[in-house]
PDB file of C-alpha atoms and ligand atoms in Angstrom:
ATOM      1  CA  UNK A 972      27.937-105.020  23.354  1.00  0.00           C
ATOM      2  CA  UNK A 973      24.064-104.711  23.379  1.00  0.00           C
ATOM      3  CA  UNK A 974      22.669-107.487  25.163  1.00  0.00           C
ATOM      4  CA  UNK A 975      19.577-106.169  25.819  1.00  0.00           C
ATOM      5  CA  UNK A 976      17.674-107.776  23.405  1.00  0.00           C
ATOM      6  CA  UNK A 977      18.535-111.135  24.598  1.00  0.00           C
ATOM      7  CA  UNK A 978      15.795-110.108  27.988  1.00  0.00           C
ATOM      8  CA  UNK A 979      12.802-111.838  26.566  1.00  0.00           C
ATOM      9  CA  UNK A 980      14.706-115.036  26.600  1.00  0.00           C
ATOM     10  CA  UNK A 981      16.960-116.475  28.429  1.00  0.00           C
ATOM     11  CA  UNK A 982      19.894-114.426  29.897  1.00  0.00           C
ATOM     12  CA  UNK A 983      23.356-115.690  28.331  1.00  0.00           C
ATOM     13  CA  UNK A 984      25.168-118.335  31.406  1.00  0.00           C
ATOM     14  CA  UNK A 985      27.832-116.190  33.579  1.00  0.00           C
ATOM     15  CA  UNK A 986      25.640-112.870  33.071  1.00  0.00           C
ATOM     16  CA  UNK A 987      24.005-110.887  35.944  1.00  0.00           C
ATOM     17  CA  UNK A 988      22.039-107.476  35.821  1.00  0.00           C
ATOM     18  CA  UNK A 989      24.176-104.411  37.173  1.00  0.00           C
ATOM     19  CA  UNK A 990      23.470-101.070  38.322  1.00  0.00           C
ATOM     20  CA  UNK A 991      25.657 -99.149  36.292  1.00  0.00           C
ATOM     21  CA  UNK A 992      29.359 -98.424  37.407  1.00  0.00           C
ATOM     22  CA  UNK A 993      29.163 -95.194  34.533  1.00  0.00           C
ATOM     23  CA  UNK A 994      26.269 -92.723  33.473  1.00  0.00           C
ATOM     24  CA  UNK A 995      26.471 -90.886  30.556  1.00  0.00           C
ATOM     25  CA  UNK A 996      24.323 -87.424  32.733  1.00  0.00           C
ATOM     26  CA  UNK A 997      23.776 -85.141  29.544  1.00  0.00           C
ATOM     27  CA  UNK A 998      23.280 -82.944  28.746  1.00  0.00           C
ATOM     28  CA  UNK A 999      19.988 -83.237  26.230  1.00  0.00           C
ATOM     29  CA  UNK A1000      21.135 -83.177  22.523  1.00  0.00           C
ATOM     30  CA  UNK A1001      24.505 -82.983  23.751  1.00  0.00           C
ATOM     31  CA  UNK A1002      25.119 -86.323  21.302  1.00  0.00           C
ATOM     32  CA  UNK A1003      24.423 -88.840  24.241  1.00  0.00           C
ATOM     33  CA  UNK A1004      23.010 -91.609  22.002  1.00  0.00           C
ATOM     34  CA  UNK A1005      25.817 -91.221  19.553  1.00  0.00           C
ATOM     35  CA  UNK A1006      28.483 -91.349  22.607  1.00  0.00           C
ATOM     36  CA  UNK A1007      26.407 -94.244  23.676  1.00  0.00           C
ATOM     37  CA  UNK A1008      26.598 -96.162  20.412  1.00  0.00           C
ATOM     38  CA  UNK A1009      29.842 -95.469  20.337  1.00  0.00           C
ATOM     39  CA  UNK A1010      31.241 -97.001  23.330  1.00  0.00           C
ATOM     40  CA  UNK A1011      29.014-100.350  22.913  1.00  0.00           C
ATOM     41  CA  UNK A1012      31.345-100.657  20.501  1.00  0.00           C
ATOM     42  CA  UNK A1013      33.357-101.516  23.100  1.00  0.00           C
ATOM     43  CA  UNK A1014      33.091-105.561  24.142  1.00  0.00           C
ATOM     44  CA  UNK A1015      33.447-104.286  27.778  1.00  0.00           C
ATOM     45  CA  UNK A1016      30.671-102.227  28.090  1.00  0.00           C
ATOM     46  CA  UNK A1017      27.358-103.203  27.973  1.00  0.00           C
ATOM     47  CA  UNK A1018      24.866-100.694  27.609  1.00  0.00           C
ATOM     48  CA  UNK A1019      20.964 -99.825  28.573  1.00  0.00           C
ATOM     49  CA  UNK A1020      19.096-100.069  25.551  1.00  0.00           C
ATOM     50  CA  UNK A1021      17.047 -97.391  26.693  1.00  0.00           C
ATOM     51  CA  UNK A1022      16.974 -93.895  28.689  1.00  0.00           C
ATOM     52  CA  UNK A1023      15.498 -95.384  32.288  1.00  0.00           C
ATOM     53  CA  UNK A1024      14.676 -91.473  34.094  1.00  0.00           C
ATOM     54  CA  UNK A1025      15.363 -93.072  37.366  1.00  0.00           C
ATOM     55  CA  UNK A1026      17.275 -90.199  39.093  1.00  0.00           C
ATOM     56  CA  UNK A1027      15.064 -87.646  37.610  1.00  0.00           C
ATOM     57  CA  UNK A1028      11.394 -88.717  37.936  1.00  0.00           C
ATOM     58  CA  UNK A1029      10.413 -89.543  41.537  1.00  0.00           C
ATOM     59  CA  UNK A1030       7.910 -91.845  40.377  1.00  0.00           C
ATOM     60  CA  UNK A1031      10.423 -94.126  38.779  1.00  0.00           C
ATOM     61  CA  UNK A1032      13.028 -93.283  42.149  1.00  0.00           C
ATOM     62  CA  UNK A1033      10.472 -94.258  44.127  1.00  0.00           C
ATOM     63  CA  UNK A1034      10.324 -97.834  42.723  1.00  0.00           C
ATOM     64  CA  UNK A1035      13.781 -98.412  44.447  1.00  0.00           C
ATOM     65  CA  UNK A1036      17.381-100.002  43.419  1.00  0.00           C
ATOM     66  CA  UNK A1037      15.829-103.109  42.538  1.00  0.00           C
ATOM     67  CA  UNK A1038      13.278-101.546  39.574  1.00  0.00           C
ATOM     68  CA  UNK A1039      16.394 -99.922  38.287  1.00  0.00           C
ATOM     69  CA  UNK A1040      19.000-102.605  38.194  1.00  0.00           C
ATOM     70  CA  UNK A1041      16.289-104.815  36.373  1.00  0.00           C
ATOM     71  CA  UNK A1042      16.540-102.498  33.331  1.00  0.00           C
ATOM     72  CA  UNK A1043      20.025-102.814  32.807  1.00  0.00           C
ATOM     73  CA  UNK A1044      21.080-105.185  30.140  1.00  0.00           C
ATOM     74  CA  UNK A1045      23.047-108.405  31.336  1.00  0.00           C
ATOM     75  CA  UNK A1046      26.312-108.297  31.756  1.00  0.00           C
ATOM     76  CA  UNK A1047      29.572-110.177  32.087  1.00  0.00           C
ATOM     77  CA  UNK A1048      31.487-109.474  35.090  1.00  0.00           C
ATOM     78  CA  UNK A1049      34.481-108.264  33.755  1.00  0.00           C
ATOM     79  CA  UNK A1050      31.708-105.306  31.288  1.00  0.00           C
ATOM     80  CA  UNK A1051      31.260-102.013  32.866  1.00  0.00           C
ATOM     81  CA  UNK A1052      27.236-100.824  32.769  1.00  0.00           C
ATOM     82  CA  UNK A1053      26.381 -97.863  31.341  1.00  0.00           C
ATOM     83  CA  UNK A1054      23.250 -96.494  31.041  1.00  0.00           C
ATOM     84  CA  UNK A1055      22.351 -92.747  29.410  1.00  0.00           C
ATOM     85  CA  UNK A1056      19.683 -90.165  30.488  1.00  0.00           C
ATOM     86  CA  UNK A1057      19.980 -86.263  29.068  1.00  0.00           C
ATOM     87  CA  UNK A1058      17.680 -84.992  31.708  1.00  0.00           C
ATOM     88  CA  UNK A1059      20.166 -86.150  34.745  1.00  0.00           C
ATOM     89  CA  UNK A1060      22.151 -82.975  34.033  1.00  0.00           C
ATOM     90  CA  UNK A1061      19.832 -80.144  34.493  1.00  0.00           C
ATOM     91  CA  UNK A1062      17.889 -82.226  37.446  1.00  0.00           C
ATOM     92  CA  UNK A1063      18.301 -80.825  40.909  1.00  0.00           C
ATOM     93  CA  UNK A1064      17.658 -83.933  42.884  1.00  0.00           C
ATOM     94  CA  UNK A1065      20.072 -86.224  40.427  1.00  0.00           C
ATOM     95  CA  UNK A1066      23.094 -85.357  41.740  1.00  0.00           C
ATOM     96  CA  UNK A1067      22.450 -86.285  45.719  1.00  0.00           C
ATOM     97  CA  UNK A1068      20.433 -89.242  44.352  1.00  0.00           C
ATOM     98  CA  UNK A1069      23.464 -90.460  42.172  1.00  0.00           C
ATOM     99  CA  UNK A1070      26.077 -90.594  44.875  1.00  0.00           C
ATOM    100  CA  UNK A1071      24.022 -92.240  47.295  1.00  0.00           C
ATOM    101  CA  UNK A1072      23.978 -94.992  45.185  1.00  0.00           C
ATOM    102  CA  UNK A1073      27.416 -94.722  44.606  1.00  0.00           C
ATOM    103  CA  UNK A1074      29.425 -91.957  45.579  1.00  0.00           C
ATOM    104  CA  UNK A1075      32.686 -93.362  43.219  1.00  0.00           C
ATOM    105  CA  UNK A1076      30.783 -93.665  40.060  1.00  0.00           C
ATOM    106  CA  UNK A1077      32.458 -92.479  36.988  1.00  0.00           C
ATOM    107  CA  UNK A1078      29.862 -90.053  35.812  1.00  0.00           C
ATOM    108  CA  UNK A1079      30.168 -88.546  31.646  1.00  0.00           C
ATOM    109  CA  UNK A1080      28.622 -85.487  30.783  1.00  0.00           C
ATOM    110  CA  UNK A1081      28.796 -84.773  26.795  1.00  0.00           C
ATOM    111  CA  UNK A1082      28.111 -81.271  25.758  1.00  0.00           C
ATOM    112  CA  UNK A1083      28.400 -79.254  22.713  1.00  0.00           C
ATOM    113  CA  UNK A1084      28.155 -75.712  21.929  1.00  0.00           C
ATOM    114  CA  UNK A1085      25.425 -73.964  24.396  1.00  0.00           C
ATOM    115  CA  UNK A1086      23.667 -72.213  21.612  1.00  0.00           C
ATOM    116  CA  UNK A1087      23.733 -75.007  18.821  1.00  0.00           C
ATOM    117  CA  UNK A1088      22.209 -77.110  21.800  1.00  0.00           C
ATOM    118  CA  UNK A1089      19.214 -74.582  21.918  1.00  0.00           C
ATOM    119  CA  UNK A1090      18.575 -75.039  18.524  1.00  0.00           C
ATOM    120  CA  UNK A1091      18.573 -78.281  18.286  1.00  0.00           C
ATOM    121  CA  UNK A1092      16.794 -78.626  21.259  1.00  0.00           C
ATOM    122  CA  UNK A1093      13.869 -76.234  20.308  1.00  0.00           C
ATOM    123  CA  UNK A1094      14.046 -78.732  16.773  1.00  0.00           C
ATOM    124  CA  UNK A1095      13.482 -81.508  18.528  1.00  0.00           C
ATOM    125  CA  UNK A1096      10.133 -80.435  20.132  1.00  0.00           C
ATOM    126  CA  UNK A1097       9.050 -78.915  16.866  1.00  0.00           C
ATOM    127  CA  UNK A1098       9.210 -82.267  15.123  1.00  0.00           C
ATOM    128  CA  UNK A1099       7.681 -83.606  18.172  1.00  0.00           C
ATOM    129  CA  UNK A1100       5.022 -81.442  18.254  1.00  0.00           C
ATOM    130  CA  UNK A1101       4.327 -81.802  14.067  1.00  0.00           C
ATOM    131  CA  UNK A1102       3.585 -85.574  15.309  1.00  0.00           C
ATOM    132  CA  UNK A1103       1.519 -84.613  17.775  1.00  0.00           C
ATOM    133  CA  UNK A1104      -0.654 -82.406  16.051  1.00  0.00           C
ATOM    134  CA  UNK A1105       0.319 -79.682  18.304  1.00  0.00           C
ATOM    135  CA  UNK A1106       0.850 -76.122  16.794  1.00  0.00           C
ATOM    136  CA  UNK A1107       4.347 -74.788  17.171  1.00  0.00           C
ATOM    137  CA  UNK A1108       6.035 -71.608  17.280  1.00  0.00           C
ATOM    138  CA  UNK A1109       8.883 -69.994  15.427  1.00  0.00           C
ATOM    139  CA  UNK A1110      11.725 -70.207  17.537  1.00  0.00           C
ATOM    140  CA  UNK A1111      12.104 -66.495  17.635  1.00  0.00           C
ATOM    141  CA  UNK A1112       9.002 -65.956  19.549  1.00  0.00           C
ATOM    142  CA  UNK A1113      10.537 -68.653  22.064  1.00  0.00           C
ATOM    143  CA  UNK A1114      13.654 -67.272  22.870  1.00  0.00           C
ATOM    144  CA  UNK A1115      12.590 -63.284  23.029  1.00  0.00           C
ATOM    145  CA  UNK A1116       9.760 -61.632  24.799  1.00  0.00           C
ATOM    146  CA  UNK A1117       8.949 -57.779  24.426  1.00  0.00           C
ATOM    147  CA  UNK A1118      12.837 -57.646  23.045  1.00  0.00           C
ATOM    148  CA  UNK A1119      14.226 -59.484  25.889  1.00  0.00           C
ATOM    149  CA  UNK A1120      15.394 -63.138  26.190  1.00  0.00           C
ATOM    150  CA  UNK A1121      12.885 -65.518  27.540  1.00  0.00           C
ATOM    151  CA  UNK A1122      14.397 -66.528  30.468  1.00  0.00           C
ATOM    152  CA  UNK A1123      11.471 -69.538  30.914  1.00  0.00           C
ATOM    153  CA  UNK A1124      12.353 -70.564  27.574  1.00  0.00           C
ATOM    154  CA  UNK A1125      13.671 -74.464  29.361  1.00  0.00           C
ATOM    155  CA  UNK A1126      15.793 -74.961  26.414  1.00  0.00           C
ATOM    156  CA  UNK A1127      17.440 -71.782  27.311  1.00  0.00           C
ATOM    157  CA  UNK A1128      18.179 -72.746  30.644  1.00  0.00           C
ATOM    158  CA  UNK A1129      19.293 -76.349  30.113  1.00  0.00           C
ATOM    159  CA  UNK A1130      22.176 -74.533  28.040  1.00  0.00           C
ATOM    160  CA  UNK A1131      23.225 -72.599  31.761  1.00  0.00           C
ATOM    161  CA  UNK A1132      25.924 -75.367  31.803  1.00  0.00           C
ATOM    162  CA  UNK A1133      27.398 -73.406  35.058  1.00  0.00           C
ATOM    163  CA  UNK A1134      24.478 -73.204  37.145  1.00  0.00           C
ATOM    164  CA  UNK A1135      23.705 -77.078  36.271  1.00  0.00           C
ATOM    165  CA  UNK A1136      27.536 -78.415  36.574  1.00  0.00           C
ATOM    166  CA  UNK A1137      27.684 -76.220  40.275  1.00  0.00           C
ATOM    167  CA  UNK A1138      25.058 -78.488  41.391  1.00  0.00           C
ATOM    168  CA  UNK A1139      26.993 -81.567  40.138  1.00  0.00           C
ATOM    169  CA  UNK A1140      30.044 -80.519  42.258  1.00  0.00           C
ATOM    170  CA  UNK A1141      28.408 -80.055  45.351  1.00  0.00           C
ATOM    171  CA  UNK A1142      28.144 -83.989  45.268  1.00  0.00           C
ATOM    172  CA  UNK A1143      31.231 -84.950  42.788  1.00  0.00           C
ATOM    173  CA  UNK A1144      34.988 -84.197  42.822  1.00  0.00           C
ATOM    174  CA  UNK A1145      35.451 -82.411  39.294  1.00  0.00           C
ATOM    175  CA  UNK A1146      37.985 -85.753  38.248  1.00  0.00           C
ATOM    176  CA  UNK A1147      34.500 -87.733  38.720  1.00  0.00           C
ATOM    177  CA  UNK A1148      33.244 -86.078  35.837  1.00  0.00           C
ATOM    178  CA  UNK A1149      34.373 -86.455  32.428  1.00  0.00           C
ATOM    179  CA  UNK A1150      32.864 -84.210  29.729  1.00  0.00           C
ATOM    180  CA  UNK A1151      33.570 -84.848  26.059  1.00  0.00           C
ATOM    181  CA  UNK A1152      33.714 -81.991  23.226  1.00  0.00           C
ATOM    182  CA  UNK A1153      30.547 -83.211  21.424  1.00  0.00           C
ATOM    183  CA  UNK A1154      31.318 -81.056  18.478  1.00  0.00           C
ATOM    184  CA  UNK A1155      34.480 -82.853  18.254  1.00  0.00           C
ATOM    185  CA  UNK A1156      32.726 -86.046  18.559  1.00  0.00           C
ATOM    186  CA  UNK A1157      30.321 -85.367  15.382  1.00  0.00           C
ATOM    187  CA  UNK A1158      33.972 -83.846  13.508  1.00  0.00           C
ATOM    188  CA  UNK A1159      36.057 -87.015  14.602  1.00  0.00           C
ATOM    189  CA  UNK A1160      34.487 -89.515  16.878  1.00  0.00           C
ATOM    190  CA  UNK A1161      37.735 -91.805  17.672  1.00  0.00           C
ATOM    191  CA  UNK A1162      40.128 -89.071  19.740  1.00  0.00           C
ATOM    192  CA  UNK A1163      36.558 -88.434  22.028  1.00  0.00           C
ATOM    193  CA  UNK A1164      36.094 -92.251  23.018  1.00  0.00           C
ATOM    194  CA  UNK A1165      39.768 -93.032  23.227  1.00  0.00           C
ATOM    195  CA  UNK A1166      39.821 -90.203  25.677  1.00  0.00           C
ATOM    196  CA  UNK A1167      36.463 -91.883  27.603  1.00  0.00           C
ATOM    197  CA  UNK A1168      37.893 -95.634  27.486  1.00  0.00           C
ATOM    198  CA  UNK A1169      40.871 -94.222  29.371  1.00  0.00           C
ATOM    199  CA  UNK A1170      38.845 -92.593  31.804  1.00  0.00           C
ATOM    200  CA  UNK A1171      36.369 -95.553  32.583  1.00  0.00           C
ATOM    201  CA  UNK A1172      39.466 -97.696  32.448  1.00  0.00           C
ATOM    202  CA  UNK A1173      39.280 -99.529  29.926  1.00  0.00           C
ATOM    203  CA  UNK A1174      41.941-101.432  27.378  1.00  0.00           C
ATOM    204  CA  UNK A1175      42.026 -99.458  23.721  1.00  0.00           C
ATOM    205  CA  UNK A1176      39.620-101.224  21.831  1.00  0.00           C
ATOM    206  CA  UNK A1177      37.809 -99.053  19.502  1.00  0.00           C
ATOM    207  CA  UNK A1178      39.672 -98.201  16.365  1.00  0.00           C
ATOM    208  CA  UNK A1179      39.138 -96.065  13.442  1.00  0.00           C
ATOM    209  CA  UNK A1180      37.803 -98.300  11.252  1.00  0.00           C
ATOM    210  CA  UNK A1181      34.787 -98.600  13.523  1.00  0.00           C
ATOM    211  CA  UNK A1182      34.099 -95.688  12.003  1.00  0.00           C
ATOM    212  CA  UNK A1183      32.920 -94.481   8.767  1.00  0.00           C
ATOM    213  CA  UNK A1184      31.622 -91.059   7.094  1.00  0.00           C
ATOM    214  CA  UNK A1185      28.346 -91.643   5.482  1.00  0.00           C
ATOM    215  CA  UNK A1186      27.745 -88.213   2.945  1.00  0.00           C
ATOM    216  CA  UNK A1187      24.325 -88.594   2.843  1.00  0.00           C
ATOM    217  CA  UNK A1188      23.534 -88.533   6.443  1.00  0.00           C
ATOM    218  CA  UNK A1189      26.388 -86.032   6.774  1.00  0.00           C
ATOM    219  CA  UNK A1190      27.587 -87.999  10.166  1.00  0.00           C
ATOM    220  CA  UNK A1191      30.147 -90.729  11.055  1.00  0.00           C
ATOM    221  CA  UNK A1192      28.474 -93.925  11.780  1.00  0.00           C
ATOM    222  CA  UNK A1193      29.245 -97.536  13.295  1.00  0.00           C
ATOM    223  CA  UNK A1194      30.762-100.700  11.735  1.00  0.00           C
ATOM    224  CA  UNK A1195      30.506-103.470  14.498  1.00  0.00           C
ATOM    225  CA  UNK A1196      30.152-106.945  14.547  1.00  0.00           C
ATOM    226  CA  UNK A1197      30.319-106.908  10.723  1.00  0.00           C
ATOM    227  CA  UNK A1198      27.020-104.418  10.844  1.00  0.00           C
ATOM    228  CA  UNK A1199      27.047-101.208   9.752  1.00  0.00           C
ATOM    229  CA  UNK A1200      24.467 -98.445  10.760  1.00  0.00           C
ATOM    230  CA  UNK A1201      24.059 -94.919  11.232  1.00  0.00           C
ATOM    231  CA  UNK A1202      22.067 -93.095  14.139  1.00  0.00           C
ATOM    232  CA  UNK A1203      18.362 -93.353  13.850  1.00  0.00           C
ATOM    233  CA  UNK A1204      17.403 -89.855  11.346  1.00  0.00           C
ATOM    234  CA  UNK A1205      15.985 -87.968  14.402  1.00  0.00           C
ATOM    235  CA  UNK A1206      19.737 -87.841  15.058  1.00  0.00           C
ATOM    236  CA  UNK A1207      21.070 -85.284  13.450  1.00  0.00           C
ATOM    237  CA  UNK A1208      18.299 -83.431  11.788  1.00  0.00           C
ATOM    238  CA  UNK A1209      18.836 -79.936   9.989  1.00  0.00           C
ATOM    239  CA  UNK A1210      18.045 -76.721  12.264  1.00  0.00           C
ATOM    240  CA  UNK A1211      16.213 -73.849  11.509  1.00  0.00           C
ATOM    241  CA  UNK A1212      17.910 -69.938  10.274  1.00  0.00           C
ATOM    242  CA  UNK A1213      17.496 -68.271  13.569  1.00  0.00           C
ATOM    243  CA  UNK A1214      17.345 -64.212  12.846  1.00  0.00           C
ATOM    244  CA  UNK A1215      20.964 -62.885  12.911  1.00  0.00           C
ATOM    245  CA  UNK A1216      20.093 -60.320  15.918  1.00  0.00           C
ATOM    246  CA  UNK A1217      18.323 -62.765  18.194  1.00  0.00           C
ATOM    247  CA  UNK A1218      20.756 -65.042  17.716  1.00  0.00           C
ATOM    248  CA  UNK A1219      23.605 -62.743  18.784  1.00  0.00           C
ATOM    249  CA  UNK A1220      21.244 -61.679  21.468  1.00  0.00           C
ATOM    250  CA  UNK A1221      21.495 -65.233  22.735  1.00  0.00           C
ATOM    251  CA  UNK A1222      25.222 -66.174  21.968  1.00  0.00           C
ATOM    252  CA  UNK A1223      25.694 -62.632  24.121  1.00  0.00           C
ATOM    253  CA  UNK A1224      23.946 -63.997  27.234  1.00  0.00           C
ATOM    254  CA  UNK A1225      25.120 -67.261  27.163  1.00  0.00           C
ATOM    255  CA  UNK A1226      29.130 -66.315  27.115  1.00  0.00           C
ATOM    256  CA  UNK A1227      29.123 -65.495  30.497  1.00  0.00           C
ATOM    257  CA  UNK A1228      27.731 -68.155  31.675  1.00  0.00           C
ATOM    258  CA  UNK A1229      30.060 -69.906  29.585  1.00  0.00           C
ATOM    259  CA  UNK A1230      33.186 -67.979  31.076  1.00  0.00           C
ATOM    260  CA  UNK A1231      32.006 -69.167  33.981  1.00  0.00           C
ATOM    261  CA  UNK A1232      31.397 -72.684  33.182  1.00  0.00           C
ATOM    262  CA  UNK A1233      35.227 -72.519  32.172  1.00  0.00           C
ATOM    263  CA  UNK A1234      36.394 -71.445  35.225  1.00  0.00           C
ATOM    264  CA  UNK A1235      34.487 -74.118  36.786  1.00  0.00           C
ATOM    265  CA  UNK A1236      35.813 -77.202  35.161  1.00  0.00           C
ATOM    266  CA  UNK A1237      39.165 -75.844  34.554  1.00  0.00           C
ATOM    267  CA  UNK A1238      38.938 -76.497  31.352  1.00  0.00           C
ATOM    268  CA  UNK A1239      37.654 -74.502  27.856  1.00  0.00           C
ATOM    269  CA  UNK A1240      35.991 -75.334  24.599  1.00  0.00           C
ATOM    270  CA  UNK A1241      35.528 -73.364  21.448  1.00  0.00           C
ATOM    271  CA  UNK A1242      31.884 -72.394  21.734  1.00  0.00           C
ATOM    272  CA  UNK A1243      30.954 -69.039  19.909  1.00  0.00           C
TER     273      UNK A1243
HETATM  274  P1  A3P B2132      21.161 -82.185  16.188  1.00  0.00           P
HETATM  275  O1  A3P B2132      20.103 -83.537  15.462  1.00  0.00           O
HETATM  276  O2  A3P B2132      20.323 -81.415  16.543  1.00  0.00           O
HETATM  277  O3  A3P B2132      22.345 -82.627  15.144  1.00  0.00           O
HETATM  278  P2  A3P B2132      21.358 -86.380  21.697  1.00  0.00           P
HETATM  279  O4  A3P B2132      21.381 -87.954  21.264  1.00  0.00           O
HETATM  280  O5  A3P B2132      21.722 -86.297  23.255  1.00  0.00           O
HETATM  281  O6  A3P B2132      19.888 -85.973  21.837  1.00  0.00           O
HETATM  282  O7  A3P B2132      22.146 -85.745  20.533  1.00  0.00           O
HETATM  283  C1  A3P B2132      21.594 -85.833  19.107  1.00  0.00           C
HETATM  284  C2  A3P B2132      23.148 -84.515  17.969  1.00  0.00           C
HETATM  285  O8  A3P B2132      23.993 -85.526  18.687  1.00  0.00           O
HETATM  286  C3  A3P B2132      22.372 -84.468  17.226  1.00  0.00           C
HETATM  287  O9  A3P B2132      21.796 -82.980  16.974  1.00  0.00           O
HETATM  288  C4  A3P B2132      23.675 -84.785  16.643  1.00  0.00           C
HETATM  289  O10 A3P B2132      24.450 -83.085  16.131  1.00  0.00           O
HETATM  290  C5  A3P B2132      24.533 -85.359  17.244  1.00  0.00           C
HETATM  291  N1  A3P B2132      25.573 -86.405  17.334  1.00  0.00           N
HETATM  292  C6  A3P B2132      26.857 -86.448  17.227  1.00  0.00           C
HETATM  293  N2  A3P B2132      27.163 -87.396  16.479  1.00  0.00           N
HETATM  294  C7  A3P B2132      26.066 -88.046  15.802  1.00  0.00           C
HETATM  295  C8  A3P B2132      26.469 -89.148  14.712  1.00  0.00           C
HETATM  296  N3  A3P B2132      27.715 -90.031  14.493  1.00  0.00           N
HETATM  297  N4  A3P B2132      25.238 -89.193  14.023  1.00  0.00           N
HETATM  298  C9  A3P B2132      24.188 -88.319  14.206  1.00  0.00           C
HETATM  299  N5  A3P B2132      24.030 -87.303  15.289  1.00  0.00           N
HETATM  300  C10 A3P B2132      25.244 -87.133  16.006  1.00  0.00           C
END
């Protein structure tokens, strides 16, 4: 339940701002907003309204834990405070810093097919650049340079899940990182949310009537507290068609990384 809207007025009696007991660490474009909004249906969840970027931006981290705590929503003692910042997953320093704050924190990582994620990442940047009147490029020109995959393209780097996961596993045991299947969350949100309730030791409160499929949006939307709402229009955008041989090149390259990732997390996913 989101109570951060009350920040300007006086906080509800009996509430406090608390450091998060759980963090959605990413991945960017994995469905992090959907996951946070859907978890927020739960009465024992207090979700931070905005992305905080505390552990991945040095200038924020330098402001200290009190600055961070002040950005958290007011919560009751029985609630779990959760924030989401997708940049944490790919940040070199975030794992160590989060562990220094709370080494027993519960981490949520939502992943989707890494090839699909690259295209989604491109699409987000594409629209941001259009809005800011900056030039845009075709995705193929970013993905491939002189016939070879452009490894410096950030969208590809962020999809190397094994590389980033290794860094997290240096600081956290695997059982402290629950992976949400972002592709499954799109198809049918409830089972994925029930697994998260279980992981967070929350009583099961999220039910099927909390979701309804919106044909126009083409995604599930949320029904909670007598209100119906879909995610922002920037979530669930159509993706561009990608040249097939470029797409195959990307898939082939990511396949090896995916296999390594499956070994690391002792679980497989239906990625192409
Ligand atoms: P696309 O816009 O590429 O489809 P994030 O919030 O981490 O940026 O992730 C955005 C992605 O969340 C969207 O990527 C979309 O596929 C996915 N998503 C999952 N469930 C959704 C939902 N119910 N409504 C809208 N988007 C959803």
